[in-house]
């Protein structure tokens, strides 16, 4: 195995081990947590090295960049998750390429996705993105103020009525912080919001919680994450976006 692939493999195995330790510490089973390795902004050779390292689930943020990579690696035998904001006019780049969308953030996008799913004959598992940290720059429904959670219900009802989208749970990206403990209350909020929605919509499976990145994934696993999205800690620093 080439140098880069074996470095990535070491960091990948180390991260899986850390996830397993954190899961057991929290009384959970390690296999309840899936690791999405984030290759956004990484060139194709780094993506290839990541696949060679044994990674089978990759996360990408920018639809065009991602689809170009996916088309370049047709027989890679890996799964791709879209984890970044998708403008509704790019909704056609999701169904058929990605096995899950973590970042569904509007009814408008949901309606467009549904249309392309119908046209292509796809079912698309999705997570609803919530902004629990209140930052203006982040996408997702504003969920920092618990007293306003009921205001999401009409949007969610509209999304649940779309037959080709399968809602599986929630996703969040808390404010960037050096100290992982700062993320803990945000992860707890997302889990409580999940429980709130599960009560309102008991027929839907709300199992998935996509939360935690390189800095705070251990805390996220302790707080119930079923999907962690880790880039730099495994693949290395991202080149500046050109
Ligand atoms: C970039 C990104 C990640 C990965 O961040 P790292 O700090 O590289 O682990 C996870 N989730 C989303 C939504 C991202 O944009």
PDB file of C-alpha atoms and ligand atoms in Angstrom:
ATOM      1  CA  UNK A   1       0.000   0.000   0.000  1.00  0.00           C
ATOM      2  CA  UNK A   2       1.310   3.452  -0.878  1.00  0.00           C
ATOM      3  CA  UNK A   3       2.395   5.801   1.923  1.00  0.00           C
ATOM      4  CA  UNK A   4      -0.662   8.023   1.896  1.00  0.00           C
ATOM      5  CA  UNK A   5      -3.099   5.096   1.879  1.00  0.00           C
ATOM      6  CA  UNK A   6      -1.317   3.404   4.776  1.00  0.00           C
ATOM      7  CA  UNK A   7      -1.276   6.659   6.791  1.00  0.00           C
ATOM      8  CA  UNK A   8      -4.974   7.107   6.168  1.00  0.00           C
ATOM      9  CA  UNK A   9      -5.584   3.469   7.106  1.00  0.00           C
ATOM     10  CA  UNK A  10      -3.762   3.916  10.427  1.00  0.00           C
ATOM     11  CA  UNK A  11      -5.778   7.005  11.313  1.00  0.00           C
ATOM     12  CA  UNK A  12      -8.999   5.304  10.146  1.00  0.00           C
ATOM     13  CA  UNK A  13      -8.422   2.238  12.343  1.00  0.00           C
ATOM     14  CA  UNK A  14      -7.418   4.449  15.272  1.00  0.00           C
ATOM     15  CA  UNK A  15     -10.624   6.494  14.878  1.00  0.00           C
ATOM     16  CA  UNK A  16     -12.777   3.342  14.694  1.00  0.00           C
ATOM     17  CA  UNK A  17     -11.155   2.173  17.919  1.00  0.00           C
ATOM     18  CA  UNK A  18     -11.817   5.535  19.630  1.00  0.00           C
ATOM     19  CA  UNK A  19     -15.450   5.328  18.509  1.00  0.00           C
ATOM     20  CA  UNK A  20     -15.739   1.805  19.925  1.00  0.00           C
ATOM     21  CA  UNK A  21     -14.243   2.862  23.266  1.00  0.00           C
ATOM     22  CA  UNK A  22     -16.555   5.886  23.527  1.00  0.00           C
ATOM     23  CA  UNK A  23     -19.597   3.792  22.580  1.00  0.00           C
ATOM     24  CA  UNK A  24     -18.867   1.150  25.225  1.00  0.00           C
ATOM     25  CA  UNK A  25     -18.217   3.836  27.838  1.00  0.00           C
ATOM     26  CA  UNK A  26     -21.709   5.165  27.112  1.00  0.00           C
ATOM     27  CA  UNK A  27     -23.267   1.683  27.300  1.00  0.00           C
ATOM     28  CA  UNK A  28     -23.735   1.498  23.530  1.00  0.00           C
ATOM     29  CA  UNK A  29     -22.637  -1.043  20.946  1.00  0.00           C
ATOM     30  CA  UNK A  30     -19.770   0.107  18.685  1.00  0.00           C
ATOM     31  CA  UNK A  31     -21.644  -1.149  15.618  1.00  0.00           C
ATOM     32  CA  UNK A  32     -24.418   1.389  16.284  1.00  0.00           C
ATOM     33  CA  UNK A  33     -22.050   4.085  15.028  1.00  0.00           C
ATOM     34  CA  UNK A  34     -21.070   4.461  11.375  1.00  0.00           C
ATOM     35  CA  UNK A  35     -18.029   6.444  10.354  1.00  0.00           C
ATOM     36  CA  UNK A  36     -18.401   8.729   7.341  1.00  0.00           C
ATOM     37  CA  UNK A  37     -14.956   9.778   6.115  1.00  0.00           C
ATOM     38  CA  UNK A  38     -15.223  13.291   4.689  1.00  0.00           C
ATOM     39  CA  UNK A  39     -13.218  13.857   1.507  1.00  0.00           C
ATOM     40  CA  UNK A  40     -14.646  17.265   0.553  1.00  0.00           C
ATOM     41  CA  UNK A  41     -12.139  19.529  -1.198  1.00  0.00           C
ATOM     42  CA  UNK A  42      -9.659  16.654  -1.437  1.00  0.00           C
ATOM     43  CA  UNK A  43      -8.302  15.832  -4.877  1.00  0.00           C
ATOM     44  CA  UNK A  44      -9.100  12.561  -6.593  1.00  0.00           C
ATOM     45  CA  UNK A  45      -5.769  10.895  -5.695  1.00  0.00           C
ATOM     46  CA  UNK A  46      -6.484  11.464  -1.995  1.00  0.00           C
ATOM     47  CA  UNK A  47      -9.983  10.026  -2.434  1.00  0.00           C
ATOM     48  CA  UNK A  48      -8.447   7.004  -4.168  1.00  0.00           C
ATOM     49  CA  UNK A  49      -5.952   6.561  -1.333  1.00  0.00           C
ATOM     50  CA  UNK A  50      -8.836   6.764   1.148  1.00  0.00           C
ATOM     51  CA  UNK A  51     -10.668   3.979  -0.669  1.00  0.00           C
ATOM     52  CA  UNK A  52      -7.467   1.928  -0.911  1.00  0.00           C
ATOM     53  CA  UNK A  53      -7.111   2.375   2.856  1.00  0.00           C
ATOM     54  CA  UNK A  54     -10.335   0.378   3.307  1.00  0.00           C
ATOM     55  CA  UNK A  55     -12.819   3.203   3.839  1.00  0.00           C
ATOM     56  CA  UNK A  56     -16.228   2.258   2.401  1.00  0.00           C
ATOM     57  CA  UNK A  57     -18.397   5.253   3.320  1.00  0.00           C
ATOM     58  CA  UNK A  58     -17.389   8.698   2.093  1.00  0.00           C
ATOM     59  CA  UNK A  59     -18.919  12.105   2.740  1.00  0.00           C
ATOM     60  CA  UNK A  60     -18.876  15.042   0.357  1.00  0.00           C
ATOM     61  CA  UNK A  61     -20.132  18.632   0.674  1.00  0.00           C
ATOM     62  CA  UNK A  62     -20.262  20.218  -2.751  1.00  0.00           C
ATOM     63  CA  UNK A  63     -22.630  18.480  -5.181  1.00  0.00           C
ATOM     64  CA  UNK A  64     -20.739  19.198  -8.429  1.00  0.00           C
ATOM     65  CA  UNK A  65     -17.328  18.304  -7.040  1.00  0.00           C
ATOM     66  CA  UNK A  66     -18.749  15.164  -5.480  1.00  0.00           C
ATOM     67  CA  UNK A  67     -20.550  13.934  -8.590  1.00  0.00           C
ATOM     68  CA  UNK A  68     -17.382  14.450 -10.631  1.00  0.00           C
ATOM     69  CA  UNK A  69     -15.488  12.222  -8.170  1.00  0.00           C
ATOM     70  CA  UNK A  70     -18.223   9.605  -8.097  1.00  0.00           C
ATOM     71  CA  UNK A  71     -18.281   9.440 -11.895  1.00  0.00           C
ATOM     72  CA  UNK A  72     -14.483   9.116 -11.968  1.00  0.00           C
ATOM     73  CA  UNK A  73     -14.577   6.133  -9.598  1.00  0.00           C
ATOM     74  CA  UNK A  74     -17.391   4.012 -11.028  1.00  0.00           C
ATOM     75  CA  UNK A  75     -16.261   0.657  -9.676  1.00  0.00           C
ATOM     76  CA  UNK A  76     -14.918   1.773  -6.316  1.00  0.00           C
ATOM     77  CA  UNK A  77     -17.492  -0.291  -4.389  1.00  0.00           C
ATOM     78  CA  UNK A  78     -18.033   2.462  -1.812  1.00  0.00           C
ATOM     79  CA  UNK A  79     -21.041   4.441  -0.614  1.00  0.00           C
ATOM     80  CA  UNK A  80     -21.315   8.210  -0.738  1.00  0.00           C
ATOM     81  CA  UNK A  81     -23.241  10.478   1.606  1.00  0.00           C
ATOM     82  CA  UNK A  82     -24.009  14.117   0.788  1.00  0.00           C
ATOM     83  CA  UNK A  83     -23.416  16.118   3.965  1.00  0.00           C
ATOM     84  CA  UNK A  84     -23.311  19.723   2.703  1.00  0.00           C
ATOM     85  CA  UNK A  85     -25.920  22.294   1.758  1.00  0.00           C
ATOM     86  CA  UNK A  86     -27.624  21.527  -1.552  1.00  0.00           C
ATOM     87  CA  UNK A  87     -29.220  24.432  -3.436  1.00  0.00           C
ATOM     88  CA  UNK A  88     -32.586  23.357  -4.769  1.00  0.00           C
ATOM     89  CA  UNK A  89     -31.466  23.989  -8.336  1.00  0.00           C
ATOM     90  CA  UNK A  90     -28.797  21.307  -7.814  1.00  0.00           C
ATOM     91  CA  UNK A  91     -31.197  18.734  -6.418  1.00  0.00           C
ATOM     92  CA  UNK A  92     -30.748  16.571  -9.534  1.00  0.00           C
ATOM     93  CA  UNK A  93     -27.174  15.844  -8.379  1.00  0.00           C
ATOM     94  CA  UNK A  94     -28.291  13.905  -5.300  1.00  0.00           C
ATOM     95  CA  UNK A  95     -30.638  10.976  -6.121  1.00  0.00           C
ATOM     96  CA  UNK A  96     -28.814   8.133  -7.830  1.00  0.00           C
ATOM     97  CA  UNK A  97     -25.378   9.279  -6.662  1.00  0.00           C
ATOM     98  CA  UNK A  98     -25.736   9.352  -2.895  1.00  0.00           C
ATOM     99  CA  UNK A  99     -27.119   6.698  -0.587  1.00  0.00           C
ATOM    100  CA  UNK A 100     -28.065   9.329   1.992  1.00  0.00           C
ATOM    101  CA  UNK A 101     -28.525  13.096   2.233  1.00  0.00           C
ATOM    102  CA  UNK A 102     -27.621  14.368   5.731  1.00  0.00           C
ATOM    103  CA  UNK A 103     -28.454  17.990   5.035  1.00  0.00           C
ATOM    104  CA  UNK A 104     -32.093  18.299   3.994  1.00  0.00           C
ATOM    105  CA  UNK A 105     -32.855  21.850   5.146  1.00  0.00           C
ATOM    106  CA  UNK A 106     -36.024  23.038   3.401  1.00  0.00           C
ATOM    107  CA  UNK A 107     -39.368  21.908   2.003  1.00  0.00           C
ATOM    108  CA  UNK A 108     -38.376  23.485  -1.295  1.00  0.00           C
ATOM    109  CA  UNK A 109     -35.325  21.229  -1.591  1.00  0.00           C
ATOM    110  CA  UNK A 110     -37.394  18.225  -0.492  1.00  0.00           C
ATOM    111  CA  UNK A 111     -39.947  18.846  -3.244  1.00  0.00           C
ATOM    112  CA  UNK A 112     -37.206  19.121  -5.882  1.00  0.00           C
ATOM    113  CA  UNK A 113     -35.524  15.940  -4.634  1.00  0.00           C
ATOM    114  CA  UNK A 114     -38.834  14.113  -4.740  1.00  0.00           C
ATOM    115  CA  UNK A 115     -39.297  15.141  -8.357  1.00  0.00           C
ATOM    116  CA  UNK A 116     -35.865  13.832  -9.389  1.00  0.00           C
ATOM    117  CA  UNK A 117     -36.382  10.642  -7.399  1.00  0.00           C
ATOM    118  CA  UNK A 118     -39.596  10.026  -9.321  1.00  0.00           C
ATOM    119  CA  UNK A 119     -37.908  10.704 -12.660  1.00  0.00           C
ATOM    120  CA  UNK A 120     -34.948   8.428 -11.911  1.00  0.00           C
ATOM    121  CA  UNK A 121     -36.831   5.758  -9.984  1.00  0.00           C
ATOM    122  CA  UNK A 122     -34.873   6.328  -6.752  1.00  0.00           C
ATOM    123  CA  UNK A 123     -35.669   6.199  -3.055  1.00  0.00           C
ATOM    124  CA  UNK A 124     -33.564   8.632  -1.027  1.00  0.00           C
ATOM    125  CA  UNK A 125     -32.851   8.254   2.701  1.00  0.00           C
ATOM    126  CA  UNK A 126     -32.568  11.733   4.241  1.00  0.00           C
ATOM    127  CA  UNK A 127     -31.755  13.409   7.539  1.00  0.00           C
ATOM    128  CA  UNK A 128     -33.256  16.750   8.552  1.00  0.00           C
ATOM    129  CA  UNK A 129     -30.627  19.367   9.369  1.00  0.00           C
ATOM    130  CA  UNK A 130     -31.155  21.543  12.422  1.00  0.00           C
ATOM    131  CA  UNK A 131     -29.178  24.563  13.487  1.00  0.00           C
ATOM    132  CA  UNK A 132     -28.946  24.146  17.253  1.00  0.00           C
ATOM    133  CA  UNK A 133     -26.204  26.737  17.778  1.00  0.00           C
ATOM    134  CA  UNK A 134     -28.099  29.713  16.392  1.00  0.00           C
ATOM    135  CA  UNK A 135     -25.349  30.845  14.007  1.00  0.00           C
ATOM    136  CA  UNK A 136     -26.607  32.924  11.081  1.00  0.00           C
ATOM    137  CA  UNK A 137     -24.129  31.294   8.698  1.00  0.00           C
ATOM    138  CA  UNK A 138     -25.390  27.759   9.261  1.00  0.00           C
ATOM    139  CA  UNK A 139     -28.150  26.013   7.340  1.00  0.00           C
ATOM    140  CA  UNK A 140     -31.029  24.049   8.820  1.00  0.00           C
ATOM    141  CA  UNK A 141     -34.134  24.837  10.812  1.00  0.00           C
ATOM    142  CA  UNK A 142     -33.360  27.086  13.800  1.00  0.00           C
ATOM    143  CA  UNK A 143     -33.712  24.792  16.804  1.00  0.00           C
ATOM    144  CA  UNK A 144     -31.853  26.593  19.595  1.00  0.00           C
ATOM    145  CA  UNK A 145     -35.084  27.781  21.222  1.00  0.00           C
ATOM    146  CA  UNK A 146     -36.972  24.748  22.462  1.00  0.00           C
ATOM    147  CA  UNK A 147     -40.220  26.666  22.950  1.00  0.00           C
ATOM    148  CA  UNK A 148     -40.449  27.046  19.160  1.00  0.00           C
ATOM    149  CA  UNK A 149     -39.969  23.406  18.187  1.00  0.00           C
ATOM    150  CA  UNK A 150     -43.648  23.006  17.300  1.00  0.00           C
ATOM    151  CA  UNK A 151     -43.188  25.535  14.500  1.00  0.00           C
ATOM    152  CA  UNK A 152     -41.243  22.897  12.506  1.00  0.00           C
ATOM    153  CA  UNK A 153     -44.118  20.457  12.453  1.00  0.00           C
ATOM    154  CA  UNK A 154     -45.858  21.699   9.271  1.00  0.00           C
ATOM    155  CA  UNK A 155     -42.563  21.552   7.300  1.00  0.00           C
ATOM    156  CA  UNK A 156     -41.813  18.092   8.607  1.00  0.00           C
ATOM    157  CA  UNK A 157     -45.295  16.907   7.821  1.00  0.00           C
ATOM    158  CA  UNK A 158     -44.874  18.166   4.253  1.00  0.00           C
ATOM    159  CA  UNK A 159     -41.554  16.314   3.896  1.00  0.00           C
ATOM    160  CA  UNK A 160     -42.962  13.115   5.375  1.00  0.00           C
ATOM    161  CA  UNK A 161     -45.712  13.162   2.769  1.00  0.00           C
ATOM    162  CA  UNK A 162     -43.177  12.742  -0.076  1.00  0.00           C
ATOM    163  CA  UNK A 163     -43.167   9.041  -0.973  1.00  0.00           C
ATOM    164  CA  UNK A 164     -39.611   8.855  -2.411  1.00  0.00           C
ATOM    165  CA  UNK A 165     -37.846  10.510   0.526  1.00  0.00           C
ATOM    166  CA  UNK A 166     -37.242   8.320   3.572  1.00  0.00           C
ATOM    167  CA  UNK A 167     -36.683  10.369   6.702  1.00  0.00           C
ATOM    168  CA  UNK A 168     -34.266   8.498   8.985  1.00  0.00           C
ATOM    169  CA  UNK A 169     -33.269  11.074  11.595  1.00  0.00           C
ATOM    170  CA  UNK A 170     -31.507  14.366  12.262  1.00  0.00           C
ATOM    171  CA  UNK A 171     -28.198  16.069  11.589  1.00  0.00           C
ATOM    172  CA  UNK A 172     -26.445  19.068  13.109  1.00  0.00           C
ATOM    173  CA  UNK A 173     -23.198  20.999  12.841  1.00  0.00           C
ATOM    174  CA  UNK A 174     -22.615  22.981  16.054  1.00  0.00           C
ATOM    175  CA  UNK A 175     -20.425  26.112  16.208  1.00  0.00           C
ATOM    176  CA  UNK A 176     -16.750  25.354  15.663  1.00  0.00           C
ATOM    177  CA  UNK A 177     -14.931  25.111  19.001  1.00  0.00           C
ATOM    178  CA  UNK A 178     -11.515  23.915  20.155  1.00  0.00           C
ATOM    179  CA  UNK A 179     -12.932  22.241  23.258  1.00  0.00           C
ATOM    180  CA  UNK A 180     -15.178  19.245  22.397  1.00  0.00           C
ATOM    181  CA  UNK A 181     -17.126  19.702  25.645  1.00  0.00           C
ATOM    182  CA  UNK A 182     -18.567  22.903  24.182  1.00  0.00           C
ATOM    183  CA  UNK A 183     -20.402  20.738  21.612  1.00  0.00           C
ATOM    184  CA  UNK A 184     -21.989  18.431  24.185  1.00  0.00           C
ATOM    185  CA  UNK A 185     -25.074  20.562  24.993  1.00  0.00           C
ATOM    186  CA  UNK A 186     -25.751  20.999  21.259  1.00  0.00           C
ATOM    187  CA  UNK A 187     -25.615  17.243  20.682  1.00  0.00           C
ATOM    188  CA  UNK A 188     -27.972  16.747  23.629  1.00  0.00           C
ATOM    189  CA  UNK A 189     -30.367  19.286  22.150  1.00  0.00           C
ATOM    190  CA  UNK A 190     -30.421  17.400  18.848  1.00  0.00           C
ATOM    191  CA  UNK A 191     -31.146  14.137  20.639  1.00  0.00           C
ATOM    192  CA  UNK A 192     -33.986  15.727  22.635  1.00  0.00           C
ATOM    193  CA  UNK A 193     -35.378  17.236  19.454  1.00  0.00           C
ATOM    194  CA  UNK A 194     -35.288  13.764  17.898  1.00  0.00           C
ATOM    195  CA  UNK A 195     -37.255  12.382  20.865  1.00  0.00           C
ATOM    196  CA  UNK A 196     -39.742  15.247  20.496  1.00  0.00           C
ATOM    197  CA  UNK A 197     -40.299  14.474  16.798  1.00  0.00           C
ATOM    198  CA  UNK A 198     -40.473  10.738  17.428  1.00  0.00           C
ATOM    199  CA  UNK A 199     -43.374  11.391  19.783  1.00  0.00           C
ATOM    200  CA  UNK A 200     -45.188  13.513  17.213  1.00  0.00           C
ATOM    201  CA  UNK A 201     -44.516  11.191  14.278  1.00  0.00           C
ATOM    202  CA  UNK A 202     -44.269   7.698  15.785  1.00  0.00           C
ATOM    203  CA  UNK A 203     -44.670   5.902  12.447  1.00  0.00           C
ATOM    204  CA  UNK A 204     -41.357   7.319  11.192  1.00  0.00           C
ATOM    205  CA  UNK A 205     -38.002   5.842  12.134  1.00  0.00           C
ATOM    206  CA  UNK A 206     -35.924   8.599  13.735  1.00  0.00           C
ATOM    207  CA  UNK A 207     -32.961   6.358  14.567  1.00  0.00           C
ATOM    208  CA  UNK A 208     -30.147   8.304  12.939  1.00  0.00           C
ATOM    209  CA  UNK A 209     -28.286  11.153  14.616  1.00  0.00           C
ATOM    210  CA  UNK A 210     -25.533  12.544  12.403  1.00  0.00           C
ATOM    211  CA  UNK A 211     -23.286  14.611  14.654  1.00  0.00           C
ATOM    212  CA  UNK A 212     -19.598  14.941  15.508  1.00  0.00           C
ATOM    213  CA  UNK A 213     -16.535  15.855  13.425  1.00  0.00           C
ATOM    214  CA  UNK A 214     -12.766  15.444  13.886  1.00  0.00           C
ATOM    215  CA  UNK A 215     -12.748  17.620  17.002  1.00  0.00           C
ATOM    216  CA  UNK A 216     -15.804  16.391  18.884  1.00  0.00           C
ATOM    217  CA  UNK A 217     -16.803  12.935  17.594  1.00  0.00           C
ATOM    218  CA  UNK A 218     -16.024  11.209  20.892  1.00  0.00           C
ATOM    219  CA  UNK A 219     -18.442  13.466  22.754  1.00  0.00           C
ATOM    220  CA  UNK A 220     -20.971  12.961  19.926  1.00  0.00           C
ATOM    221  CA  UNK A 221     -20.789   9.166  20.298  1.00  0.00           C
ATOM    222  CA  UNK A 222     -21.280   9.532  24.058  1.00  0.00           C
ATOM    223  CA  UNK A 223     -24.390  11.603  23.312  1.00  0.00           C
ATOM    224  CA  UNK A 224     -25.935   9.120  20.891  1.00  0.00           C
ATOM    225  CA  UNK A 225     -24.480   9.772  17.422  1.00  0.00           C
ATOM    226  CA  UNK A 226     -25.139   6.979  14.914  1.00  0.00           C
ATOM    227  CA  UNK A 227     -23.189   8.705  12.132  1.00  0.00           C
ATOM    228  CA  UNK A 228     -20.009  10.711  12.719  1.00  0.00           C
ATOM    229  CA  UNK A 229     -18.500  12.781   9.897  1.00  0.00           C
ATOM    230  CA  UNK A 230     -14.735  12.932  10.108  1.00  0.00           C
ATOM    231  CA  UNK A 231     -12.407  14.547   7.593  1.00  0.00           C
ATOM    232  CA  UNK A 232      -9.108  16.071   8.650  1.00  0.00           C
ATOM    233  CA  UNK A 233      -8.404  13.653  11.521  1.00  0.00           C
ATOM    234  CA  UNK A 234      -8.303  10.784   8.998  1.00  0.00           C
ATOM    235  CA  UNK A 235      -7.573  12.200   5.560  1.00  0.00           C
ATOM    236  CA  UNK A 236      -5.400  15.135   6.673  1.00  0.00           C
ATOM    237  CA  UNK A 237      -5.763  18.871   6.112  1.00  0.00           C
ATOM    238  CA  UNK A 238      -7.846  20.071   3.192  1.00  0.00           C
ATOM    239  CA  UNK A 239      -6.154  22.039   0.429  1.00  0.00           C
ATOM    240  CA  UNK A 240      -7.512  25.597   0.138  1.00  0.00           C
ATOM    241  CA  UNK A 241     -10.571  25.744  -2.115  1.00  0.00           C
ATOM    242  CA  UNK A 242      -9.709  27.137  -5.530  1.00  0.00           C
TER     243      UNK A 242
HETATM  244  C1  LIG B   1     -16.137  19.439   6.642  1.00  0.00           C
HETATM  245  C2  LIG B   1     -17.279  18.823   7.344  1.00  0.00           C
HETATM  246  C3  LIG B   1     -17.074  17.759   8.239  1.00  0.00           C
HETATM  247  C4  LIG B   1     -15.708  17.214   8.580  1.00  0.00           C
HETATM  248  O1  LIG B   1     -14.965  18.145   9.322  1.00  0.00           O
HETATM  249  P1  LIG B   1     -13.508  17.755   9.875  1.00  0.00           P
HETATM  250  O2  LIG B   1     -13.212  18.868  10.818  1.00  0.00           O
HETATM  251  O3  LIG B   1     -12.609  17.741   8.694  1.00  0.00           O
HETATM  252  O4  LIG B   1     -13.611  16.445  10.528  1.00  0.00           O
HETATM  253  C5  LIG B   1     -18.198  17.192   8.816  1.00  0.00           C
HETATM  254  N1  LIG B   1     -19.441  17.638   8.548  1.00  0.00           N
HETATM  255  C6  LIG B   1     -19.676  18.649   7.692  1.00  0.00           C
HETATM  256  C7  LIG B   1     -21.077  19.083   7.436  1.00  0.00           C
HETATM  257  C8  LIG B   1     -18.597  19.282   7.089  1.00  0.00           C
HETATM  258  O5  LIG B   1     -18.834  20.305   6.260  1.00  0.00           O
END
